[in-house]
PDB file of C-alpha atoms in Angstrom:
ATOM      1  CA  TYR J   1       8.319-175.673 -15.695  1.00  0.00           C
ATOM      2  CA  ARG J   2       7.079-172.292 -14.504  1.00  0.00           C
ATOM      3  CA  ALA J   3      10.048-170.517 -16.119  1.00  0.00           C
ATOM      4  CA  ALA J   4       9.364-172.245 -19.433  1.00  0.00           C
ATOM      5  CA  LYS J   5       5.669-171.413 -19.335  1.00  0.00           C
ATOM      6  CA  GLY J   6       6.144-167.715 -18.490  1.00  0.00           C
ATOM      7  CA  SER J   7       4.196-165.800 -15.863  1.00  0.00           C
ATOM      8  CA  ALA J   8       1.279-167.337 -13.973  1.00  0.00           C
ATOM      9  CA  SER J   9      -1.213-165.431 -16.140  1.00  0.00           C
ATOM     10  CA  ASP J  10       0.343-166.964 -19.306  1.00  0.00           C
ATOM     11  CA  GLN J  11      -0.070-170.565 -18.136  1.00  0.00           C
ATOM     12  CA  LYS J  12      -2.635-172.477 -20.148  1.00  0.00           C
ATOM     13  CA  PRO J  13      -3.468-176.176 -20.178  1.00  0.00           C
ATOM     14  CA  GLY J  14      -1.665-178.176 -22.828  1.00  0.00           C
ATOM     15  CA  PRO J  15       1.678-179.706 -23.633  1.00  0.00           C
ATOM     16  CA  VAL J  16       4.821-178.567 -21.872  1.00  0.00           C
ATOM     17  CA  PRO J  17       7.146-176.651 -24.266  1.00  0.00           C
ATOM     18  CA  PHE J  18      10.240-178.671 -23.329  1.00  0.00           C
ATOM     19  CA  PHE J  19      11.478-182.216 -22.764  1.00  0.00           C
ATOM     20  CA  ALA J  20      14.241-183.332 -20.391  1.00  0.00           C
ATOM     21  CA  ALA J  21      15.734-186.750 -19.700  1.00  0.00           C
ATOM     22  CA  GLY J  22      18.791-187.992 -17.893  1.00  0.00           C
ATOM     23  CA  VAL J  23      20.573-190.994 -16.538  1.00  0.00           C
ATOM     24  CA  SER J  24      23.014-191.138 -13.653  1.00  0.00           C
ATOM     25  CA  SER J  25      24.809-194.168 -12.262  1.00  0.00           C
ATOM     26  CA  VAL J  26      27.392-194.789  -9.547  1.00  0.00           C
ATOM     27  CA  LEU J  27      29.323-198.057  -9.155  1.00  0.00           C
ATOM     28  CA  HIS J  28      31.051-198.865  -5.872  1.00  0.00           C
ATOM     29  CA  PRO J  29      32.891-202.161  -6.383  1.00  0.00           C
ATOM     30  CA  LYS J  30      33.762-204.402  -3.444  1.00  0.00           C
ATOM     31  CA  ASN J  31      37.423-204.499  -4.464  1.00  0.00           C
ATOM     32  CA  PRO J  32      39.119-201.369  -3.008  1.00  0.00           C
ATOM     33  CA  PHE J  33      41.783-201.546  -5.750  1.00  0.00           C
ATOM     34  CA  ALA J  34      39.243-201.279  -8.569  1.00  0.00           C
ATOM     35  CA  PRO J  35      38.124-197.795  -9.640  1.00  0.00           C
ATOM     36  CA  THR J  36      34.759-196.348  -8.757  1.00  0.00           C
ATOM     37  CA  LEU J  37      32.695-195.313 -11.769  1.00  0.00           C
ATOM     38  CA  HIS J  38      30.220-192.443 -12.042  1.00  0.00           C
ATOM     39  CA  PHE J  39      28.421-191.224 -15.143  1.00  0.00           C
ATOM     40  CA  ASN J  40      25.733-188.646 -15.699  1.00  0.00           C
ATOM     41  CA  TYR J  41      24.224-187.761 -19.074  1.00  0.00           C
ATOM     42  CA  ARG J  42      21.294-185.484 -19.848  1.00  0.00           C
ATOM     43  CA  TYR J  43      19.273-184.325 -22.837  1.00  0.00           C
ATOM     44  CA  PHE J  44      17.072-181.235 -23.120  1.00  0.00           C
ATOM     45  CA  GLU J  45      14.993-179.959 -25.994  1.00  0.00           C
ATOM     46  CA  THR J  46      12.561-177.090 -26.427  1.00  0.00           C
ATOM     47  CA  ASP J  47       9.801-176.663 -28.952  1.00  0.00           C
ATOM     48  CA  ALA J  48      10.376-174.283 -31.837  1.00  0.00           C
ATOM     49  CA  PRO J  49       8.836-170.840 -31.221  1.00  0.00           C
ATOM     50  CA  LYS J  50       5.310-170.697 -32.638  1.00  0.00           C
ATOM     51  CA  ASP J  51       5.684-167.058 -33.717  1.00  0.00           C
ATOM     52  CA  VAL J  52       8.847-167.661 -35.811  1.00  0.00           C
ATOM     53  CA  PRO J  53       8.052-169.782 -38.885  1.00  0.00           C
ATOM     54  CA  GLY J  54      10.835-172.202 -39.784  1.00  0.00           C
ATOM     55  CA  ALA J  55      12.676-171.738 -36.470  1.00  0.00           C
ATOM     56  CA  PRO J  56      14.570-174.862 -35.439  1.00  0.00           C
ATOM     57  CA  ARG J  57      13.908-176.863 -32.314  1.00  0.00           C
ATOM     58  CA  GLN J  58      16.693-176.265 -29.810  1.00  0.00           C
ATOM     59  CA  TRP J  59      18.414-179.221 -28.117  1.00  0.00           C
ATOM     60  CA  TRP J  60      21.369-179.936 -25.856  1.00  0.00           C
ATOM     61  CA  PHE J  61      23.109-183.176 -24.856  1.00  0.00           C
ATOM     62  CA  GLY J  62      25.821-183.289 -22.201  1.00  0.00           C
ATOM     63  CA  GLY J  63      27.316-185.047 -19.262  1.00  0.00           C
ATOM     64  CA  GLY J  64      30.409-186.992 -18.463  1.00  0.00           C
ATOM     65  CA  THR J  65      32.075-189.969 -16.866  1.00  0.00           C
ATOM     66  CA  ASP J  66      34.450-190.140 -13.912  1.00  0.00           C
ATOM     67  CA  PHE J  67      36.627-193.075 -12.909  1.00  0.00           C
TER      68      PHE J  67
END
């Protein structure tokens, strides 16, 4: 949050200029012959720069699954 807002003197009350969400799950089955499952996905987005008219909002989606 501090890195996104800039230096301490630049911090002003108001909305945060980014959004982040994620989900992570681990499955440990009782059967030792069945595979264990792990997945982790995340999504980040930043607001478009206010000083660049028409600039797009930046976003990133990633993660993966392991068996």
